[in-house]
Amino acid sequence: MSALNLNSPYFAIRKLTKHFPIRKGFLKRKEGYVNAVDNISLEIEKGKTMGLVGESGCGKTTTAKMILHLEKPSSGEIIIEGNDTVDIKGEQLRKFRRNVQLIFQDPFSSLNPHRTIKQIIAEPFIIHEILKKRSDINDRLTQLLELVNLSPDCLKKYPHELSGGQRQRVGIARALALNPKILICDEPVSALDVSIRSQIINLLLDLQKRLNLTYLFISHDLSLVEHMSDQVAVMYLGKIVELLSAENFFDERLHPYTDALLSAVPMAKPGLKKNRIILSGDVPSPINPPSGCRFRTRCPIVEPICAENEPPFKKITTNHFVACHLRG
Amino acid sequence: MSINSMQEGSETNTPPLLQIKNLNTHFFTNAGVVRAVDGINLNVQKQEIFALVGESGCGKSITARSILRLIPKSGKIVSGSISLDGVNLLELEEKQMRKLRGSVISMVFQEPMSSLNPVYRIGNQIEEILLAHHKEMTKSARKDSVIEILELVGIPSPEQRIHNYPFELSGGMRQRVMIAMALVSGNPKLLIADEPTTALDVTIQAQILELIQDLVKNLGMSVILITHDLGVVAEIADRVAVMYAGSIVESALVSELFNKPLHPYTRGLIRSLPYGGKTGRKQPLYSIPGNVPNLLDLKPGCKFYDRCQYANEICLGNEPPLQEVETDHLVRCIRINDIKD
């Protein structure tokens, strides 16, 4: 499961980079770049979950968009089942879209309010012209609703008639409609209430087991990511600063940013004496990231070397990598 | 419920700062009457962070807005009393109430971007509060106190920042501006913070929570913290009340509530957290079955009946009373003796 394994991986990102040009003035000349995602590499085994954590603006969602072909990478490869998918077009792209689907964050804005649940879930079949007979579509719809534990009378309803949890189930049913192999979950439960959240998490875990799905699970909730994932990648300002197995996430983490993130998460255990590290300031602008280590402006253990060189992504064990001069 | 015993249970013998007795706030809609706040009793002590937790629609925000008497037009405070330092806020005239809002009782809202006016500089927006509450101040005195308050809430170089528009600030900075606005017209006795960190990143959330704790320590105010995040409660609150469908179902000191939750709903909430430690990784989490009941169509008896694994016919009679089971630990469940494990 190492990040640089050369055996053909199931799902891999290699040196993926996205720079958004900043255009200014009458001629819309390029005046610099926002380095949203900068040279990241990841590998996910079939049927496993990679958790991706970081603060807003760190490039998590841009990474997801590039994987989904919604944003063209500036450079790098996205390999799915051994093939690079960055430049595919036409029929290949249509096939690709069937295999890779997305679950959105907000179940309130991601469902069309003018359409019934039936129309929403059946739309992928119509677009991809997979099922044409009405009876086939109905059979598949019943199957999908069963999969996500919704009652069949939901089909005639409109999104506003459903609760947040039910709507998220509809979103999941729609994502599963075409039998995808990879699901990108972009903060799938952060808009839901606490008691509904665990229902959706259990559904995702159950579906993964039953359908052998591969997840990229994006969240800022570290405890949840630790619970859901097999491996966790921590992103900061467009770079992966630490990659390790979820099992060892709490005990063996090394990067000071991972420390700080973890200590900032409020834990529901009062009196828990933990070393609270409060990072000062905000995430720096990705237009002009700090030289050397990008985290050095907020790092509690910064040394002069951090400003000079960019820390290499060091291998600690076969499945633990960290980008820090001082740790590891 | 025993308000007297709650006072005895707290460490100080001073009367509570805020005392809410049997508050009912109802909404009159075309579909019927929604009892959004249904007979709430609570006390907030001086210099205490009191958390009100619950899921969306449970009435926590309406409780807070009832204190300020700022509820939407279709709603009405039907009965009850809210006394702050012995003054019943519900009996004050609107004019007197306006004097209290933003000076004695202040509120910090959830989304700093939509609560700030995008077309005014933040300095002017903070100054506006001084114009309303302290008409005697000169322009330069106002500017000085705006800069002072921005410094207090930890905004670097406030002299320059007052000229910024809200969009030029980050989310955390905007929330600091909101807190500055709540504090600028003199030290409030009560700060109501409605999901103050929900829209923020965890590292920024930690900064804001620390700021709120410092303010309580240094300015001696009390805070009502409304949140759905049990982690935030455990981290900074002193006492907590859990709300469900318009009622308080359990209230206790924070350590007591997390170590010994008694109401099935509270127990379910705490058990369903991924860091409960009881479930292994990738194992299903505990989840409370079903959904929050429709407030338009409440059955008699316990409101949690439909979702409760311990429910039984006796729960269907009257709504269970909020009883004190231990000092300062109140629970609204008649079957707690049967469900202790």
XYZ file of C-alpha atoms in Angstrom:
669
model
C 0.000 0.000 0.000
C 3.007 2.268 -0.206
C 2.620 5.544 -2.001
C 5.248 4.832 -4.610
C 4.599 1.187 -5.341
C 5.386 0.455 -8.944
C 3.108 -2.558 -9.293
C 0.082 -1.526 -11.234
C -2.204 -0.083 -8.578
C -5.992 -0.091 -8.627
C -6.416 3.610 -8.133
C -3.482 5.989 -8.005
C -2.671 9.644 -8.297
C 0.841 10.440 -9.468
C 2.432 13.880 -9.147
C -0.916 15.542 -9.608
C -0.728 19.312 -9.864
C -3.282 22.037 -10.475
C -2.342 25.658 -10.937
C -5.106 28.139 -11.538
C -3.823 31.159 -13.459
C -4.700 34.567 -12.071
C -5.573 36.882 -14.938
C -5.667 40.597 -14.556
C -6.087 43.727 -16.609
C -7.514 44.450 -20.045
C -5.569 41.734 -21.843
C -6.248 39.191 -19.106
C -2.555 38.554 -18.810
C -1.496 35.831 -16.432
C -0.171 37.420 -13.298
C 0.753 34.347 -11.316
C -0.785 31.119 -10.218
C -2.792 29.736 -7.359
C -1.077 26.475 -6.525
C -4.199 24.673 -5.433
C -2.746 21.177 -5.609
C 0.984 20.747 -5.855
C 2.557 17.482 -6.855
C 0.628 14.982 -4.790
C 0.772 11.199 -5.044
C -1.604 8.659 -3.503
C -2.533 5.038 -3.964
C -5.682 3.258 -2.935
C -6.247 -0.486 -3.043
C -9.493 -1.892 -4.320
C -12.172 -1.977 -1.651
C -10.246 0.317 0.681
C -10.775 3.843 1.892
C -8.347 6.717 1.714
C -9.196 9.562 4.075
C -8.179 13.054 3.014
C -8.087 15.718 5.722
C -7.078 19.333 5.917
C -8.431 22.823 6.427
C -10.577 24.585 3.868
C -8.541 25.788 0.931
C -5.919 23.067 1.246
C -6.877 21.487 -2.088
C -8.994 18.528 -0.990
C -11.922 19.387 -3.204
C -9.744 20.383 -6.161
C -8.139 16.940 -5.971
C -11.578 15.337 -5.985
C -12.656 17.437 -8.965
C -9.606 16.433 -10.954
C -10.248 12.768 -10.255
C -13.831 13.210 -11.433
C -12.744 14.910 -14.653
C -14.426 18.123 -13.627
C -11.148 19.999 -13.571
C -8.210 19.365 -15.864
C -4.930 18.765 -14.033
C -1.991 21.010 -14.944
C 0.186 17.926 -14.839
C 0.301 14.468 -13.362
C -1.530 11.191 -13.764
C -4.712 9.712 -12.397
C -4.560 5.970 -12.825
C -7.645 3.850 -12.484
C -7.347 0.097 -13.061
C -3.967 0.573 -14.658
C -4.949 3.263 -17.172
C -4.206 6.961 -17.055
C -7.537 8.776 -17.187
C -6.359 12.360 -17.519
C -6.670 12.632 -21.302
C -9.539 10.262 -22.069
C -12.363 11.512 -24.286
C -15.615 10.388 -25.880
C -16.849 6.873 -25.230
C -13.973 6.153 -22.845
C -14.891 9.182 -20.771
C -18.518 8.096 -20.606
C -17.424 4.711 -19.377
C -15.113 6.345 -16.876
C -17.934 8.427 -15.474
C -19.914 5.288 -14.804
C -17.088 3.940 -12.709
C -16.309 7.011 -10.661
C -19.121 8.791 -8.849
C -19.440 11.531 -6.251
C -21.456 11.953 -3.067
C -21.996 15.605 -2.324
C -21.719 17.435 0.943
C -25.014 19.242 1.088
C -28.081 17.092 0.425
C -30.196 20.250 0.358
C -28.596 21.884 -2.660
C -27.434 18.835 -4.600
C -30.906 17.521 -5.487
C -33.020 19.300 -8.087
C -36.082 20.618 -6.231
C -38.309 20.397 -9.328
C -37.856 16.682 -9.825
C -39.201 13.705 -8.001
C -36.855 11.273 -6.314
C -37.639 8.792 -9.068
C -36.523 11.217 -11.765
C -33.399 12.097 -9.790
C -32.243 8.529 -9.259
C -33.242 7.333 -12.732
C -31.489 10.159 -14.564
C -28.127 8.372 -14.772
C -29.762 5.436 -16.623
C -31.287 7.770 -19.145
C -28.101 9.749 -19.694
C -26.004 6.631 -20.089
C -28.700 4.775 -22.005
C -28.156 1.666 -19.940
C -31.671 0.682 -19.074
C -34.363 1.582 -21.569
C -37.354 -0.523 -20.669
C -39.517 1.072 -18.034
C -39.859 -2.171 -16.109
C -36.079 -2.598 -15.962
C -35.697 0.898 -14.628
C -38.335 0.296 -11.977
C -36.686 -2.928 -10.887
C -33.338 -1.253 -10.544
C -34.873 1.670 -8.637
C -36.441 -0.669 -6.095
C -33.119 -2.424 -5.750
C -31.281 0.868 -5.178
C -33.772 2.103 -2.608
C -33.426 -1.148 -0.732
C -29.679 -0.753 -0.802
C -29.860 2.644 0.910
C -32.792 1.749 3.204
C -35.410 4.067 1.761
C -39.041 3.058 1.452
C -40.427 2.772 -2.114
C -43.027 5.503 -1.529
C -40.155 8.013 -1.550
C -40.037 7.718 -5.344
C -43.045 9.948 -5.886
C -41.873 12.584 -3.430
C -39.909 15.766 -4.040
C -36.671 16.497 -2.183
C -38.302 19.061 0.121
C -40.574 16.367 1.526
C -37.613 14.378 2.828
C -35.447 14.898 5.879
C -31.731 15.645 5.604
C -30.761 12.038 6.238
C -33.220 10.732 3.661
C -31.965 13.233 1.113
C -28.404 12.109 1.664
C -29.594 8.536 1.084
C -31.094 9.669 -2.217
C -27.746 11.243 -3.116
C -26.024 7.959 -2.345
C -28.595 5.956 -4.359
C -28.009 8.242 -7.329
C -24.261 7.798 -7.028
C -24.700 4.015 -6.936
C -27.141 3.902 -9.846
C -24.515 3.006 -12.431
C -22.654 0.436 -10.322
C -19.568 2.572 -9.816
C -16.320 1.138 -8.520
C -14.955 4.258 -6.929
C -16.909 6.728 -4.825
C -15.587 10.146 -3.934
C -17.288 11.236 -0.707
C -16.804 14.975 -0.228
C -17.793 15.727 3.375
C -20.796 13.400 3.084
C -22.081 13.887 6.624
C -20.934 17.320 7.707
C -24.318 18.894 6.892
C -26.239 16.277 8.886
C -27.348 16.155 12.487
C -25.454 14.044 14.993
C -28.048 11.288 15.304
C -28.412 10.994 11.505
C -24.677 11.152 10.875
C -23.961 7.703 12.282
C -26.787 6.205 10.195
C -25.186 7.472 6.978
C -21.694 6.405 8.087
C -22.991 2.911 8.779
C -24.668 2.855 5.373
C -21.408 3.813 3.642
C -19.468 1.164 5.566
C -22.081 -1.463 4.751
C -22.148 -0.570 1.037
C -18.383 -0.749 0.846
C -18.444 -4.264 2.245
C -21.300 -5.454 0.048
C -20.258 -3.855 -3.232
C -16.484 -3.825 -2.722
C -16.354 -0.085 -3.335
C -13.238 2.042 -3.135
C -13.686 5.325 -1.300
C -11.853 8.602 -1.257
C -13.300 10.052 1.916
C -12.812 13.795 2.257
C -13.573 15.349 5.610
C -12.281 17.752 8.158
C -13.543 15.563 11.004
C -10.436 13.626 11.987
C -12.156 11.194 14.313
C -14.562 10.269 11.579
C -11.783 9.874 9.027
C -9.852 7.689 11.432
C -12.943 5.543 11.886
C -13.813 5.235 8.193
C -10.449 4.925 6.490
C -7.644 2.475 5.958
C -5.130 5.176 5.188
C -5.165 8.876 5.938
C -3.516 11.648 3.933
C -3.152 15.032 5.585
C -3.063 17.990 3.197
C -1.795 21.476 3.849
C -1.732 24.230 1.227
C -1.905 21.880 -1.737
C 0.637 19.361 -0.475
C 0.346 16.078 1.332
C 2.345 16.532 4.506
C 1.723 13.133 6.054
C 0.393 9.796 4.894
C -0.124 6.909 7.284
C -2.432 4.066 8.084
C -5.562 5.043 9.978
C -4.796 2.473 12.635
C -1.675 4.356 13.653
C -3.100 7.787 13.018
C -3.565 8.805 16.643
C -0.448 7.163 18.049
C 2.265 7.354 15.438
C 1.630 10.623 13.644
C 4.737 12.738 13.226
C 4.025 15.958 11.376
C 3.444 18.996 13.625
C 0.464 19.980 11.464
C -1.199 16.617 12.042
C -0.570 17.144 15.753
C -2.133 20.573 15.669
C -5.152 19.428 13.662
C -5.757 16.569 16.023
C -5.386 18.670 19.134
C -7.820 21.233 17.736
C -10.620 18.714 17.264
C -12.942 19.010 20.231
C -13.282 15.606 21.842
C -16.407 14.607 23.689
C -14.403 13.647 26.746
C -14.391 16.395 29.357
C -11.341 16.689 31.523
C -9.233 14.939 28.919
C -5.871 16.568 29.483
C -4.417 16.927 26.097
C -1.622 18.987 24.793
C -3.636 21.628 23.063
C -1.719 23.296 20.275
C -3.516 26.350 19.038
C -2.148 27.418 15.690
C -1.849 31.143 15.342
C -3.127 32.897 12.256
C -4.780 31.540 9.151
C -3.649 29.335 6.310
C -1.305 31.437 4.108
C -2.387 32.316 0.592
C -1.653 29.606 -1.970
C -0.751 32.358 -4.457
C 2.472 33.031 -2.619
C 3.115 30.021 -0.433
C 5.942 30.362 2.117
C 9.375 29.239 0.923
C 10.703 25.916 2.078
C 8.184 24.114 4.225
C 4.748 25.571 3.636
C 3.705 25.039 7.217
C 6.647 26.916 8.736
C 4.736 30.181 9.280
C 2.411 28.465 11.746
C 4.643 25.670 12.953
C 5.329 25.490 16.695
C 8.719 23.763 16.240
C 10.068 25.768 13.283
C 13.854 25.954 12.709
C 15.893 28.018 10.213
C 16.271 25.059 7.842
C 12.498 25.027 7.274
C 12.656 28.320 5.365
C 15.474 27.195 3.108
C 14.537 23.813 1.700
C 11.325 22.114 0.984
C 11.198 19.010 3.179
C 11.267 15.731 1.229
C 8.429 13.245 1.611
C 10.342 10.819 3.817
C 9.509 7.174 4.151
C 9.293 6.147 7.802
C 7.832 2.692 7.354
C 6.254 1.007 4.346
C 3.023 2.857 4.880
C 4.037 5.975 6.711
C 5.396 9.028 4.923
C 6.022 12.479 6.317
C 7.252 15.781 4.907
C 9.107 17.440 7.776
C 12.760 18.320 8.318
C 12.603 17.907 12.055
C 10.434 14.896 12.676
C 10.836 11.350 11.524
C -38.503 20.807 38.256
C -36.723 22.093 41.263
C -35.172 25.416 40.632
C -34.214 25.877 44.267
C -32.273 22.699 44.423
C -30.389 23.684 41.285
C -29.223 26.797 43.058
C -28.128 24.857 46.085
C -26.306 22.428 43.876
C -24.135 25.090 42.339
C -21.022 26.068 44.171
C -21.834 29.708 44.719
C -24.780 30.876 46.704
C -25.303 33.982 44.625
C -28.557 33.971 42.687
C -28.238 32.914 39.055
C -27.687 35.613 36.467
C -30.405 34.334 34.207
C -33.409 32.356 35.291
C -35.871 31.002 32.753
C -39.078 29.586 34.184
C -41.570 27.558 32.238
C -40.902 29.331 28.948
C -43.258 28.515 26.099
C -42.607 29.961 22.667
C -45.070 28.804 20.064
C -45.354 29.395 16.347
C -48.757 29.830 14.821
C -48.647 28.443 11.290
C -51.356 27.559 8.799
C -50.750 23.908 9.518
C -51.190 24.329 13.265
C -49.374 25.410 16.402
C -45.716 24.450 16.693
C -44.517 24.322 20.276
C -40.916 25.174 19.436
C -40.031 25.866 23.058
C -42.208 23.800 25.316
C -41.921 24.627 28.995
C -38.228 25.254 29.474
C -36.626 25.922 32.858
C -32.999 26.812 33.159
C -30.557 28.828 35.205
C -27.316 30.381 34.070
C -24.881 31.261 36.830
C -22.526 34.205 36.783
C -19.279 33.632 34.890
C -20.434 30.308 33.573
C -20.461 28.824 30.078
C -23.814 27.142 29.741
C -24.223 24.935 26.693
C -27.514 24.202 25.026
C -27.141 21.199 22.728
C -29.535 19.496 20.396
C -30.194 18.738 16.771
C -31.595 21.212 14.287
C -35.188 22.079 15.003
C -35.036 21.165 18.697
C -35.682 24.754 19.777
C -32.277 25.767 21.062
C -31.994 28.864 18.878
C -35.585 29.898 19.600
C -34.863 29.636 23.328
C -31.915 31.979 22.870
C -33.899 34.371 20.724
C -36.709 34.371 23.249
C -34.243 35.747 25.802
C -33.584 38.672 23.467
C -37.255 38.765 22.502
C -36.216 38.564 18.869
C -38.398 35.817 17.500
C -39.882 35.745 14.009
C -43.316 37.317 13.530
C -45.287 34.088 13.416
C -43.921 33.133 16.824
C -45.013 34.316 20.227
C -43.776 33.865 23.771
C -46.942 32.390 25.214
C -46.031 32.099 28.858
C -43.172 31.940 31.292
C -40.655 34.342 32.677
C -37.061 35.182 31.856
C -35.308 37.125 34.574
C -31.885 38.619 34.212
C -30.493 39.814 37.541
C -34.014 39.823 38.944
C -35.614 41.809 36.101
C -38.254 39.955 34.112
C -37.324 40.645 30.501
C -40.756 39.644 29.257
C -42.375 42.518 31.164
C -40.071 45.230 29.860
C -41.261 47.701 27.271
C -39.804 47.392 23.816
C -37.844 50.602 24.336
C -36.164 49.290 27.468
C -35.506 45.981 25.769
C -33.710 47.764 22.943
C -31.356 49.323 25.453
C -30.450 45.900 26.792
C -29.868 44.240 23.440
C -26.287 44.604 22.351
C -25.192 46.102 25.669
C -26.301 43.929 28.591
C -27.208 40.880 26.502
C -25.319 40.374 23.263
C -25.518 37.757 20.616
C -22.968 36.220 18.241
C -24.447 34.535 15.208
C -23.423 31.481 13.284
C -22.414 32.741 9.904
C -20.248 35.806 10.164
C -20.422 36.461 6.434
C -24.173 36.780 6.278
C -24.451 38.639 9.572
C -22.032 41.387 8.558
C -23.043 43.998 6.043
C -20.853 43.459 2.974
C -20.871 47.080 1.826
C -19.709 48.767 5.036
C -16.209 48.792 6.473
C -15.998 46.741 9.644
C -14.890 49.752 11.683
C -18.096 51.552 10.771
C -20.223 48.535 11.552
C -18.774 48.241 15.029
C -19.072 51.983 15.532
C -22.764 51.801 14.702
C -23.399 49.988 17.979
C -21.699 52.757 19.912
C -23.846 55.290 18.048
C -26.937 53.463 19.205
C -25.950 52.916 22.818
C -23.563 55.757 23.631
C -24.749 58.871 21.842
C -22.546 61.080 24.028
C -19.272 59.691 22.672
C -17.189 61.824 20.338
C -16.083 60.513 16.997
C -12.484 60.013 18.067
C -13.531 58.329 21.318
C -15.649 55.939 19.284
C -12.757 55.155 16.992
C -10.504 54.526 19.974
C -12.899 52.094 21.559
C -13.421 50.252 18.258
C -9.661 49.767 17.966
C -9.429 48.751 21.602
C -12.147 46.125 21.261
C -10.617 44.686 18.081
C -7.350 44.368 19.955
C -9.165 42.579 22.771
C -10.578 39.951 20.433
C -7.152 39.351 18.939
C -7.239 41.058 15.554
C -3.726 42.074 14.516
C -3.082 45.712 13.523
C -6.641 46.912 14.208
C -5.819 50.470 13.048
C -5.648 49.157 9.495
C -8.292 46.484 9.839
C -11.080 48.948 10.646
C -10.893 50.087 7.026
C -11.450 46.571 5.670
C -14.666 45.221 4.249
C -15.936 41.866 5.551
C -14.896 40.033 2.379
C -11.290 41.016 2.978
C -11.210 39.071 6.239
C -10.963 35.311 6.754
C -13.769 33.361 8.421
C -12.065 33.343 11.803
C -11.344 37.074 11.641
C -14.961 37.780 10.728
C -16.145 35.788 13.712
C -13.768 37.829 15.884
C -15.352 40.979 14.475
C -18.793 39.599 15.387
C -17.595 38.987 18.936
C -16.109 42.481 19.049
C -19.507 43.880 18.027
C -21.132 41.972 20.874
C -18.693 43.421 23.390
C -18.106 46.977 22.201
C -20.804 48.841 24.081
C -19.613 47.931 27.552
C -19.232 44.569 29.191
C -22.300 42.472 28.542
C -23.514 40.324 31.392
C -24.699 37.634 29.066
C -23.317 36.632 25.697
C -25.430 34.319 23.583
C -23.289 32.499 21.041
C -25.378 30.639 18.473
C -23.174 28.006 16.812
C -20.243 30.445 16.818
C -17.756 28.019 15.280
C -19.858 25.790 13.040
C -18.764 27.486 9.826
C -15.080 27.472 10.774
C -12.165 25.089 10.340
C -11.066 23.099 13.383
C -7.857 25.042 13.915
C -9.739 28.341 13.707
C -12.520 26.920 15.881
C -9.946 26.200 18.582
C -8.824 29.843 18.423
C -12.369 31.179 18.775
C -13.241 28.811 21.629
C -10.115 29.903 23.466
C -11.090 33.526 22.931
C -14.549 32.919 24.403
C -13.019 31.203 27.434
C -10.599 34.096 27.957
C -13.409 36.623 27.724
C -15.424 34.807 30.374
C -12.408 34.791 32.659
C -11.379 38.386 32.066
C -14.696 40.187 31.658
C -16.735 38.115 34.084
C -19.641 37.550 31.742
C -21.770 34.454 31.301
C -22.163 32.676 27.998
C -25.003 30.624 26.590
C -23.363 28.487 23.953
C -25.709 26.939 21.435
C -24.212 24.064 19.516
C -24.839 20.629 18.114
C -21.240 19.563 18.614
C -20.782 17.544 21.804
C -17.041 17.913 21.436
C -17.271 21.692 21.751
C -19.454 21.274 24.839
C -17.009 18.903 26.497
C -14.164 21.235 25.704
C -15.355 24.567 27.072
C -18.746 24.454 28.814
C -19.356 24.256 32.561
C -22.922 23.035 32.500
C -25.058 21.674 29.703
C -28.702 21.120 28.870
C -29.690 18.675 26.130
C -32.798 19.652 24.189
C -35.074 17.400 22.195
C -38.195 18.536 20.337
C -38.670 21.704 22.382
C -37.944 20.299 25.838
C -34.871 19.883 27.984
C -34.379 16.152 28.422
C -31.281 16.243 30.579
C -29.121 18.827 32.256
C -26.004 18.447 34.371
C -22.441 19.549 34.885
C -20.492 18.738 31.745
C -18.267 16.090 33.316
C -21.301 14.448 34.902
C -23.242 14.392 31.638
C -20.474 12.787 29.638
C -19.447 10.298 32.301
C -22.926 9.338 33.351
C -25.493 10.186 30.697
C -28.915 9.022 31.861
C -31.510 9.948 29.265
C -31.668 7.435 26.389
C -31.336 10.295 23.890
C -28.185 11.671 25.513
C -26.769 8.185 25.785
C -27.508 7.587 22.119
C -25.868 10.845 21.067
C -22.706 10.128 23.014
C -22.548 6.523 21.885
C -22.936 7.450 18.227
C -19.727 9.487 18.163
C -16.875 7.789 16.311
C -14.445 8.550 19.128
C -16.578 6.900 21.732
C -13.912 4.254 21.766
C -16.384 1.418 22.155
C -16.537 0.508 18.494
C -13.564 -0.599 16.476
C -12.451 1.049 13.296
C -14.666 0.438 10.276
C -17.270 -1.146 12.526
C -20.815 0.206 12.463
C -21.423 3.071 14.858
C -24.326 3.104 17.232
C -27.157 5.051 15.695
C -30.426 6.290 17.093
C -33.126 4.861 14.840
C -35.686 7.079 13.122
C -35.973 10.824 12.804
C -36.812 13.825 14.958
C -40.610 13.937 15.447
C -42.725 16.429 13.568
C -43.489 19.210 16.023
C -46.891 19.739 14.413
C -47.953 16.242 15.220
C -46.671 15.316 18.660
C -48.228 12.440 20.471
C -48.849 12.678 24.201
C -46.232 11.209 26.470
C -42.487 11.140 26.049
C -41.359 12.879 22.847
C -38.532 10.413 22.402
C -40.893 7.418 22.565
C -40.665 6.458 18.871
C -36.891 6.285 18.843
C -36.239 4.934 22.316
C -35.114 1.353 22.765
C -36.378 1.296 26.345
C -39.831 2.685 25.552
C -42.797 0.997 27.083
C -46.508 1.734 27.571
C -45.963 3.807 30.687
C -43.971 6.303 28.588
C -47.108 7.119 26.618
C -49.101 8.723 29.437
C -48.040 12.239 30.282
C -44.776 13.834 29.267
C -42.303 12.700 31.933
C -41.265 15.451 34.351
C -37.714 16.740 34.549
C -36.644 15.182 37.830
C -33.500 15.681 39.812
C -31.814 12.321 40.173
C -28.618 13.607 41.668
C -27.492 17.023 42.794
C -27.761 19.294 39.781
C -28.427 16.415 37.397
C -31.927 16.519 35.943
C -33.426 13.964 33.609
C -36.751 13.760 31.823
C -37.297 10.017 31.752
C -39.427 7.829 33.967
C -37.554 4.672 33.213
C -34.002 5.621 34.158
C -33.970 3.090 36.985
C -34.722 0.342 34.485
C -32.091 1.275 31.946
C -29.056 1.677 34.146
C -26.431 -0.769 33.058
